[in-house]
Tab-separated table of C-alpha atoms in Angstrom:
chain	number	residue	atom	x	y	z
A	199	MET	CA	281.024	91.017	73.330
A	200	ILE	CA	284.198	90.159	71.427
A	201	VAL	CA	284.363	86.718	73.056
A	202	ALA	CA	280.653	86.032	72.482
A	203	GLY	CA	280.864	87.151	68.858
A	204	SER	CA	283.968	85.047	68.273
A	205	PHE	CA	282.230	82.022	69.773
A	206	LEU	CA	279.233	82.384	67.458
A	207	ALA	CA	281.517	82.925	64.468
A	208	LEU	CA	283.551	79.795	65.247
A	209	LEU	CA	280.374	77.742	65.599
A	210	ALA	CA	279.038	79.160	62.340
A	211	ILE	CA	282.107	78.030	60.379
A	212	GLY	CA	281.927	74.570	61.949
A	213	ALA	CA	285.073	74.800	64.075
A	214	PRO	CA	285.495	71.864	66.493
A	215	ILE	CA	284.244	72.881	69.922
A	216	ALA	CA	287.601	72.033	71.560
A	217	PHE	CA	289.520	74.401	69.264
A	218	ALA	CA	286.802	77.013	69.707
A	219	LEU	CA	287.112	76.957	73.503
A	220	ALA	CA	290.906	77.200	73.453
A	221	LEU	CA	290.814	80.028	70.905
A	222	LEU	CA	288.186	81.901	72.908
A	223	ALA	CA	290.442	81.816	75.948
A	224	LEU	CA	293.293	83.289	73.881
A	225	ILE	CA	291.000	85.903	72.325
A	226	TYR	CA	289.887	87.010	75.785
A	227	ILE	CA	293.472	87.237	77.048
A	228	PHE	CA	294.522	89.507	74.181
A	229	ALA	CA	291.272	91.509	74.149
A	230	SER	CA	291.492	92.213	77.881
A	231	GLY	CA	295.188	93.079	77.744
A	232	ASN	CA	295.979	90.518	80.477
A	233	THR	CA	298.794	88.959	78.463
A	234	ILE	CA	300.452	87.867	81.695
A	235	MET	CA	297.865	85.065	81.683
A	236	LEU	CA	299.645	83.516	78.700
A	237	GLN	CA	302.289	82.239	81.091
A	238	SER	CA	299.665	80.077	82.825
A	239	PHE	CA	297.904	78.967	79.627
A	240	PRO	CA	299.895	75.708	79.076
A	241	GLN	CA	299.649	74.854	82.776
A	242	GLN	CA	295.883	75.299	82.777
A	243	LEU	CA	295.578	73.272	79.565
A	244	TYR	CA	297.495	70.367	81.080
A	245	GLY	CA	295.803	70.765	84.446
A	246	GLY	CA	292.436	69.921	82.890
A	247	LEU	CA	293.663	66.361	82.349
A	248	GLU	CA	295.527	65.962	85.623
A	249	ASN	CA	292.788	63.988	87.336
A	250	TYR	CA	292.787	60.305	88.234
A	251	GLY	CA	289.058	59.955	87.541
A	252	LEU	CA	289.572	60.668	83.841
A	253	ILE	CA	291.402	57.360	83.424
A	254	ALA	CA	287.995	55.661	83.632
A	255	LEU	CA	286.870	57.392	80.444
A	256	PRO	CA	289.167	55.621	77.924
A	257	LEU	CA	288.745	52.359	79.817
A	258	PHE	CA	284.964	52.389	79.429
A	259	ILE	CA	285.336	53.325	75.759
A	260	LEU	CA	287.723	50.379	75.408
A	261	LEU	CA	285.167	48.133	77.121
A	262	GLY	CA	282.579	49.086	74.508
A	263	GLU	CA	285.013	48.158	71.731
A	264	PHE	CA	285.673	44.736	73.270
A	265	MET	CA	281.942	44.125	73.749
A	266	ASN	CA	281.216	44.949	70.151
A	267	ALA	CA	283.935	42.592	68.915
A	268	GLY	CA	283.021	39.754	71.278
A	269	GLY	CA	279.309	39.284	70.498
A	270	ILE	CA	278.260	40.239	74.013
A	271	GLY	CA	275.485	42.636	72.964
A	272	ARG	CA	273.686	39.979	70.916
A	273	ARG	CA	273.606	37.607	73.893
A	274	LEU	CA	272.109	40.289	76.122
A	275	MET	CA	269.422	40.855	73.464
A	276	ALA	CA	268.609	37.140	73.423
A	277	LEU	CA	268.438	37.102	77.224
A	278	ALA	CA	265.841	39.870	77.245
A	279	MET	CA	263.860	38.082	74.528
A	280	ALA	CA	263.751	34.903	76.606
A	281	PHE	CA	261.670	36.673	79.241
A	282	LEU	CA	259.662	39.220	77.258
A	283	GLY	CA	259.322	37.879	73.750
A	284	ARG	CA	255.735	36.522	73.946
A	285	VAL	CA	253.761	39.617	75.018
A	286	ARG	CA	252.286	41.985	72.421
A	287	GLY	CA	255.077	44.205	71.197
A	288	GLY	CA	257.520	41.830	72.873
A	289	LEU	CA	260.452	42.742	70.639
A	290	ALA	CA	259.968	46.427	71.466
A	291	TYR	CA	260.238	45.621	75.189
A	292	VAL	CA	263.172	43.326	74.447
A	293	ASN	CA	264.862	46.201	72.628
A	294	LEU	CA	264.392	48.473	75.636
A	295	CYS	CA	265.562	45.831	78.145
A	296	ALA	CA	268.624	45.087	76.037
A	297	ASN	CA	269.298	48.821	75.864
A	298	MET	CA	269.177	49.029	79.659
A	299	MET	CA	271.648	46.144	79.980
A	300	MET	CA	273.892	47.731	77.364
A	301	ALA	CA	273.619	51.074	79.166
A	302	SER	CA	275.001	49.448	82.306
A	303	ILE	CA	278.107	48.559	80.305
A	304	LEU	CA	278.710	51.137	77.576
A	305	GLY	CA	277.671	54.451	79.112
A	306	SER	CA	277.689	56.103	75.670
A	307	THR	CA	274.497	56.995	73.791
A	308	VAL	CA	276.065	57.087	70.321
A	309	ALA	CA	277.866	53.754	70.831
A	310	GLN	CA	274.689	52.206	72.200
A	311	ILE	CA	272.524	53.399	69.287
A	312	THR	CA	275.117	52.143	66.797
A	313	ILE	CA	275.271	48.667	68.319
A	314	MET	CA	271.553	48.257	69.026
A	315	SER	CA	270.515	49.436	65.557
A	316	ARG	CA	272.477	46.492	64.176
A	317	LEU	CA	271.100	43.998	66.691
A	318	ALA	CA	267.473	44.966	67.277
A	319	VAL	CA	266.101	46.850	64.265
A	320	PRO	CA	266.567	44.055	61.664
A	321	GLU	CA	264.860	41.555	63.985
A	322	MET	CA	261.959	43.933	64.631
A	323	GLU	CA	261.531	44.572	60.898
A	324	LYS	CA	261.372	40.823	60.197
A	325	ALA	CA	258.667	40.494	62.845
A	326	GLY	CA	256.496	43.172	61.199
A	327	TYR	CA	257.396	46.350	63.101
A	328	PRO	CA	257.592	49.606	61.096
A	329	ARG	CA	261.252	50.454	60.511
A	330	ASP	CA	260.944	54.072	61.632
A	331	VAL	CA	259.188	53.086	64.876
A	332	SER	CA	261.793	50.373	65.535
A	333	MET	CA	264.591	52.891	65.065
A	334	ALA	CA	262.833	55.438	67.302
A	335	ILE	CA	262.589	52.895	70.147
A	336	THR	CA	266.251	52.011	69.675
A	337	ALA	CA	267.288	55.675	69.700
A	338	ALA	CA	265.150	56.374	72.781
A	339	GLY	CA	266.829	53.459	74.569
A	340	GLY	CA	270.099	55.308	74.059
A	341	LEU	CA	268.845	57.946	76.508
A	342	LEU	CA	269.443	55.414	79.288
A	343	ALA	CA	273.207	55.330	78.631
A	344	PRO	CA	274.182	58.647	80.274
A	345	ILE	CA	272.121	57.909	83.410
A	346	ILE	CA	272.461	54.202	84.236
A	347	PRO	CA	275.996	53.599	85.541
A	348	PRO	CA	278.635	53.628	84.255
A	349	SER	CA	278.087	56.929	82.488
A	350	MET	CA	280.589	58.979	80.497
A	351	LEU	CA	278.736	62.159	81.462
A	352	PHE	CA	278.868	61.227	85.149
A	353	ILE	CA	282.607	60.621	84.913
A	354	ILE	CA	283.208	64.037	83.352
A	355	TYR	CA	280.826	65.774	85.768
A	356	GLY	CA	282.472	64.055	88.750
A	357	VAL	CA	285.916	65.185	87.597
A	358	ILE	CA	284.790	68.802	87.155
A	359	ALA	CA	282.751	68.871	90.375
A	360	GLN	CA	285.487	67.004	92.299
A	361	ILE	CA	283.071	64.529	93.874
A	362	PRO	CA	283.354	60.702	94.103
A	363	ILE	CA	282.381	59.191	90.752
A	364	GLY	CA	281.309	55.936	92.411
A	365	ASP	CA	278.714	57.798	94.498
A	366	LEU	CA	277.579	59.610	91.364
A	367	PHE	CA	277.023	56.258	89.664
A	368	ILE	CA	274.846	55.204	92.604
A	369	ALA	CA	272.859	58.448	92.330
A	370	GLY	CA	271.889	57.539	88.767
A	371	ILE	CA	270.405	54.122	89.553
A	372	ILE	CA	266.903	55.156	90.706
A	373	PRO	CA	266.427	57.886	88.037
A	374	GLY	CA	267.557	55.389	85.376
A	375	LEU	CA	265.046	52.793	86.546
A	376	ILE	CA	262.244	55.386	86.632
A	377	ILE	CA	263.019	56.382	83.032
A	378	PHE	CA	263.018	52.701	82.080
A	379	VAL	CA	259.529	52.240	83.554
A	380	ALA	CA	258.317	55.430	81.839
A	381	PHE	CA	259.628	54.147	78.502
A	382	ILE	CA	257.771	50.858	79.022
A	383	ALA	CA	254.556	52.883	79.360
A	384	VAL	CA	255.371	54.791	76.148
A	385	ILE	CA	256.053	51.547	74.266
A	386	ALA	CA	252.741	50.110	75.512
A	387	TRP	CA	250.981	53.177	74.081
A	388	LEU	CA	252.888	52.892	70.794
A	389	GLY	CA	252.036	49.178	70.653
A	390	HIS	CA	248.348	49.970	70.897
A	391	ARG	CA	248.613	52.742	68.287
A	392	HIS	CA	250.696	50.779	65.749
A	393	ALA	CA	249.279	47.302	66.518
A	394	PHE	CA	252.606	45.718	67.389
A	395	PRO	CA	252.742	41.964	66.645
A	396	ARG	CA	253.306	39.122	69.076
A	397	ASN	CA	256.368	36.913	68.878
A	398	GLU	CA	256.357	33.158	68.786
A	399	ALA	CA	256.524	31.587	72.202
A	400	MET	CA	259.920	30.245	73.207
A	401	THR	CA	260.196	26.733	74.580
A	402	LEU	CA	261.619	26.136	78.030
A	403	ALA	CA	264.753	24.667	76.460
A	404	GLN	CA	265.228	27.801	74.325
A	405	ARG	CA	264.838	30.034	77.368
A	406	ILE	CA	267.339	28.007	79.362
A	407	HIS	CA	269.809	28.144	76.464
A	408	ALA	CA	269.432	31.940	76.158
A	409	VAL	CA	270.013	32.414	79.892
A	410	ARG	CA	272.999	30.062	79.954
A	411	ASP	CA	274.511	31.690	76.871
A	412	ALA	CA	274.157	35.200	78.346
A	413	LEU	CA	275.582	34.410	81.793
A	414	PRO	CA	279.208	35.163	80.807
A	415	ALA	CA	278.081	38.464	79.251
A	416	ALA	CA	276.160	39.322	82.425
A	417	LEU	CA	279.420	39.115	84.371
A	418	ILE	CA	280.391	42.502	82.943
A	419	PRO	CA	277.629	44.699	84.474
A	420	VAL	CA	277.805	42.620	87.661
A	421	ALA	CA	281.561	43.213	87.868
A	422	ILE	CA	281.183	46.960	87.308
A	423	VAL	CA	278.282	47.711	89.624
A	424	GLY	CA	279.113	45.015	92.193
A	425	SER	CA	282.753	46.008	92.621
A	426	ILE	CA	281.827	49.687	93.045
A	427	LEU	CA	278.917	49.116	95.447
A	428	GLY	CA	280.943	46.550	97.400
A	429	GLY	CA	283.832	48.941	97.805
A	430	LEU	CA	286.173	46.480	96.102
A	431	ALA	CA	287.174	48.776	93.231
A	432	THR	CA	287.001	52.361	92.087
A	433	PRO	CA	285.111	53.144	88.845
A	434	THR	CA	288.463	53.228	87.036
A	435	GLU	CA	289.475	49.841	88.397
A	436	SER	CA	286.028	48.379	87.668
A	437	ALA	CA	286.359	49.461	84.026
A	438	ALA	CA	289.719	47.711	83.775
A	439	ILE	CA	288.290	44.549	85.363
A	440	ALA	CA	285.267	44.581	83.046
A	441	SER	CA	287.497	45.094	79.992
A	442	LEU	CA	289.573	42.055	80.979
A	443	ILE	CA	286.399	40.000	81.441
A	444	ALA	CA	285.142	41.145	78.020
A	445	ILE	CA	288.418	40.014	76.396
A	446	LEU	CA	288.329	36.616	78.087
A	447	VAL	CA	284.644	36.067	77.295
A	448	GLY	CA	285.043	37.176	73.678
A	449	LEU	CA	288.180	35.092	73.080
A	450	PHE	CA	287.583	31.899	75.022
A	451	VAL	CA	283.842	31.613	75.759
A	452	TYR	CA	282.034	33.011	72.706
A	453	ARG	CA	285.122	32.801	70.464
A	454	GLU	CA	283.885	35.659	68.287
A	455	MET	CA	286.810	37.898	69.136
A	456	HIS	CA	290.213	37.273	67.576
A	457	TRP	CA	293.614	38.301	68.859
A	458	SER	CA	293.872	40.725	65.935
A	459	ASP	CA	290.763	42.566	67.219
A	460	ILE	CA	292.530	43.642	70.411
A	461	PRO	CA	295.002	46.115	68.824
A	462	LYS	CA	292.146	47.532	66.713
A	463	ALA	CA	290.037	48.051	69.834
A	464	PHE	CA	292.892	49.872	71.574
A	465	ALA	CA	293.441	52.080	68.511
A	466	ASN	CA	289.735	52.960	68.195
A	467	ALA	CA	289.454	53.673	71.917
A	468	GLY	CA	292.599	55.804	71.786
A	469	VAL	CA	291.269	57.982	68.966
A	470	ALA	CA	287.867	58.435	70.639
A	471	SER	CA	289.454	59.157	74.032
A	472	ALA	CA	291.911	61.694	72.598
A	473	ALA	CA	289.073	63.737	71.117
A	474	VAL	CA	287.159	63.817	74.410
A	475	LEU	CA	290.218	64.503	76.563
A	476	PHE	CA	291.378	67.380	74.364
A	477	LEU	CA	287.908	68.856	74.694
A	478	ILE	CA	288.162	68.613	78.493
A	479	ALA	CA	291.613	70.258	78.471
A	480	ALA	CA	290.404	73.138	76.278
A	481	ALA	CA	287.318	73.601	78.436
A	482	GLN	CA	289.489	73.799	81.552
A	483	VAL	CA	291.266	76.809	80.052
A	484	PHE	CA	287.932	78.390	79.154
A	485	SER	CA	286.580	77.749	82.675
A	486	TRP	CA	289.733	79.347	84.078
A	487	VAL	CA	288.991	82.491	82.088
A	488	LEU	CA	285.383	82.515	83.322
A	489	THR	CA	286.572	82.195	86.903
A	490	PHE	CA	289.112	84.984	86.397
A	491	GLU	CA	286.252	87.194	85.238
A	492	ASN	CA	284.334	86.271	88.416
A	493	LEU	CA	281.399	85.048	86.309
A	494	PRO	CA	280.091	82.516	88.920
A	495	ALA	CA	279.704	85.342	91.439
A	496	LEU	CA	277.887	87.493	88.889
A	497	VAL	CA	275.544	84.614	88.036
A	498	ALA	CA	274.940	83.924	91.726
A	499	SER	CA	273.937	87.511	92.460
A	500	THR	CA	271.666	87.607	89.406
A	501	MET	CA	269.936	84.340	90.289
A	502	GLN	CA	269.498	85.384	93.925
A	503	ALA	CA	267.775	88.549	92.764
A	504	MET	CA	265.392	86.491	90.618
A	505	THR	CA	264.467	83.715	93.081
A	506	ALA	CA	265.318	82.316	96.492
A	507	SER	CA	263.785	78.896	95.796
A	508	PRO	CA	266.094	75.973	94.911
A	509	VAL	CA	263.289	74.344	92.886
A	510	VAL	CA	262.647	77.495	90.838
A	511	PHE	CA	266.408	77.850	90.281
A	512	LEU	CA	266.614	74.287	88.943
A	513	LEU	CA	263.564	74.802	86.731
A	514	MET	CA	265.116	77.939	85.251
A	515	LEU	CA	268.396	76.102	84.768
A	516	ASN	CA	266.588	73.253	83.005
A	517	VAL	CA	265.142	75.654	80.454
A	518	LEU	CA	268.640	76.995	79.798
A	519	LEU	CA	270.060	73.473	79.514
A	520	LEU	CA	267.332	72.396	77.070
A	521	CYS	CA	268.194	75.332	74.825
A	522	LEU	CA	271.927	74.690	75.155
A	523	GLY	CA	271.473	70.979	74.478
A	524	MET	CA	269.853	71.780	71.126
A	525	ILE	CA	272.992	73.470	69.794
A	526	THR	CA	275.869	71.574	71.394
A	527	ASP	CA	276.777	68.078	72.580
A	528	PRO	CA	276.393	67.130	76.275
A	529	ILE	CA	280.120	66.907	77.067
A	530	PRO	CA	281.062	70.490	76.111
A	531	ALA	CA	277.775	71.707	77.606
A	532	ILE	CA	278.624	70.097	80.946
A	533	ILE	CA	282.113	71.569	80.836
A	534	LEU	CA	280.688	75.027	80.177
A	535	ILE	CA	277.783	74.897	82.640
A	536	VAL	CA	279.150	73.122	85.718
A	537	PRO	CA	281.978	75.530	86.679
A	538	VAL	CA	279.545	78.446	86.482
A	539	PHE	CA	276.369	77.045	88.047
A	540	LEU	CA	277.561	74.365	90.479
A	541	PRO	CA	279.037	76.881	92.962
A	542	VAL	CA	275.762	78.807	92.778
A	543	ALA	CA	273.658	75.660	93.260
A	544	THR	CA	275.631	74.384	96.255
A	545	GLY	CA	276.726	77.655	97.858
A	546	VAL	CA	273.617	79.798	97.375
A	547	TYR	CA	270.739	77.299	97.186
A	548	GLY	CA	272.163	74.375	99.183
A	549	ILE	CA	271.530	71.857	96.394
A	550	ASP	CA	273.304	68.524	96.772
A	551	PRO	CA	276.060	68.230	94.098
A	552	PHE	CA	274.972	64.658	93.276
A	553	HIS	CA	271.374	65.773	92.778
A	554	PHE	CA	272.582	68.672	90.636
A	555	GLY	CA	274.725	66.315	88.550
A	556	VAL	CA	271.861	63.915	87.824
A	557	VAL	CA	269.576	66.791	86.778
A	558	VAL	CA	272.207	68.348	84.495
A	559	CYS	CA	273.285	65.078	82.872
A	560	LEU	CA	269.709	63.870	82.346
A	561	ASN	CA	268.664	67.175	80.809
A	562	LEU	CA	271.628	67.430	78.454
A	563	THR	CA	271.083	63.842	77.335
A	564	LEU	CA	267.969	65.037	75.505
A	565	GLY	CA	270.192	67.195	73.336
A	566	LEU	CA	271.705	64.054	71.794
A	567	LEU	CA	268.386	63.383	70.075
A	568	THR	CA	267.299	66.970	69.475
A	569	PRO	CA	267.837	68.974	66.285
A	570	PRO	CA	269.760	70.900	65.036
A	571	VAL	CA	272.936	69.259	66.477
A	572	GLY	CA	271.590	65.972	67.906
A	573	THR	CA	274.522	63.614	67.313
A	574	GLY	CA	272.538	60.597	68.456
A	575	LEU	CA	269.545	61.564	66.321
A	576	PHE	CA	271.578	61.775	63.133
A	577	VAL	CA	273.516	58.599	63.921
A	578	ALA	CA	270.186	56.799	64.427
A	579	ALA	CA	268.779	58.257	61.190
A	580	LEU	CA	271.895	57.172	59.296
A	581	MET	CA	272.024	53.683	60.783
A	582	GLY	CA	268.295	53.132	60.248
A	583	ASN	CA	268.032	54.881	56.874
A	584	VAL	CA	265.192	56.994	58.279
A	585	ARG	CA	264.665	60.731	57.785
A	586	ALA	CA	265.857	62.639	60.863
A	587	GLU	CA	262.731	64.812	61.038
A	588	ARG	CA	260.494	61.721	60.987
A	589	LEU	CA	262.581	60.155	63.746
A	590	ALA	CA	262.405	63.341	65.827
A	591	ARG	CA	258.575	63.286	65.665
A	592	LEU	CA	258.423	59.640	66.718
A	593	LEU	CA	260.756	60.377	69.636
A	594	LEU	CA	258.456	63.095	71.008
A	595	PRO	CA	256.575	60.772	73.458
A	596	PHE	CA	259.916	59.627	74.885
A	597	PHE	CA	261.026	63.242	75.291
A	598	ILE	CA	257.841	64.013	77.203
A	599	ALA	CA	258.444	60.980	79.443
A	600	VAL	CA	262.017	62.078	80.224
A	601	LEU	CA	260.882	65.643	80.931
A	602	ALA	CA	258.269	64.293	83.367
A	603	VAL	CA	260.926	62.217	85.154
A	604	LEU	CA	263.256	65.219	85.178
A	605	LEU	CA	260.582	67.346	86.845
A	606	LEU	CA	260.025	64.562	89.392
A	607	ILE	CA	263.737	64.462	90.242
A	608	VAL	CA	263.892	68.259	90.568
A	609	VAL	CA	260.989	68.300	93.041
A	610	PHE	CA	262.095	65.178	94.962
A	611	PRO	CA	265.910	65.231	95.374
A	612	ALA	CA	265.825	62.033	97.454
A	613	LEU	CA	265.278	60.055	94.234
A	614	SER	CA	268.906	60.753	93.345
A	615	THR	CA	270.517	60.980	96.774
A	616	SER	CA	268.846	58.389	99.018
A	617	LEU	CA	270.821	55.408	97.740
A	618	ILE	CA	274.116	57.182	98.390
A	619	GLY	CA	273.221	57.547	102.064
A	620	LEU	CA	272.241	53.890	102.303
A	621	MET	CA	275.520	52.734	100.731
A	622	ARG	CA	277.763	54.777	103.011
């Protein structure tokens, strides 16, 4: 009770979640009288970062910085427009397609919303789309980032679960594509409801120019996914390769990046990475305390008493994750949930860890656009100058679509595991 009360108090005063987790571990140690655990506290704190897979995290953040500086996102937007610009609501579909291409590079919802709100929303407004609807489509496209590889959430989950991150990336491909198709259906419905305009037809020469101009940018997702699927590089190595390609393309092909942008990109990536890595280190200490208290075993016995069905277990877990996602960001939620529920899922219910990871990451992604915390929602509202509550209402059809896909993945695990078997 002391730990739970302290946690709620720290959240109430707005304490950073990383400090809250570390303090909770200390509070438990002193409250329980097990002060001998203090000797292992620094070791556990450092041990949370002692994993090779975590190197991929700052490298993918760095890749996003280089992409933003090099004009790569705008070319991917133009590429999508070359193929989909003429149909009714073409710019809305272009926005979604560009989001999917950006998702295959950035892996971060907040970064993706920030970039795409600058690229897509002004163009959609000029073409006659309502600003709030344009921003809602852009924000919804950000939901693809944590699922389509590479994914920051997958990297963190893979590190905690101690499973190959490359295989986890593969597990996210089919669910990501299903969500993409579901979002196309939602946009078609919105287009009918809001009478989306048609764009001017592009000439063949314009299409060829857009494709040719985007080819260097397309090297980045090809390098990431191709090197991992081909067994040529680990996710960490693929991020380094893609970052080098982004520098070369930005400096020498598009010439929008300057040498002075490189140190700035490293500094920005370093600050963002430090915040995430400290959170992971603090959560490792907290997970250590939970394990010491034998909480996974207690949860396992409780869940077994409630149901013997893996599907019912996942459905119950999804309800818990939806509630948790409303009050905290996905990264700390994953760090809190996985050490407790993964042993139960795999050991008691025989659920594949890759399937479990896709379900957890997809569910917690919704929390990025859900009040009251909803980092992505408030970033989108700020970038689009739209009221957050209005944006949340417009996002409701996309939420329903993701929930439907989530239910599909829960019932049919092969959607997230079949590709892994084919690639091995």
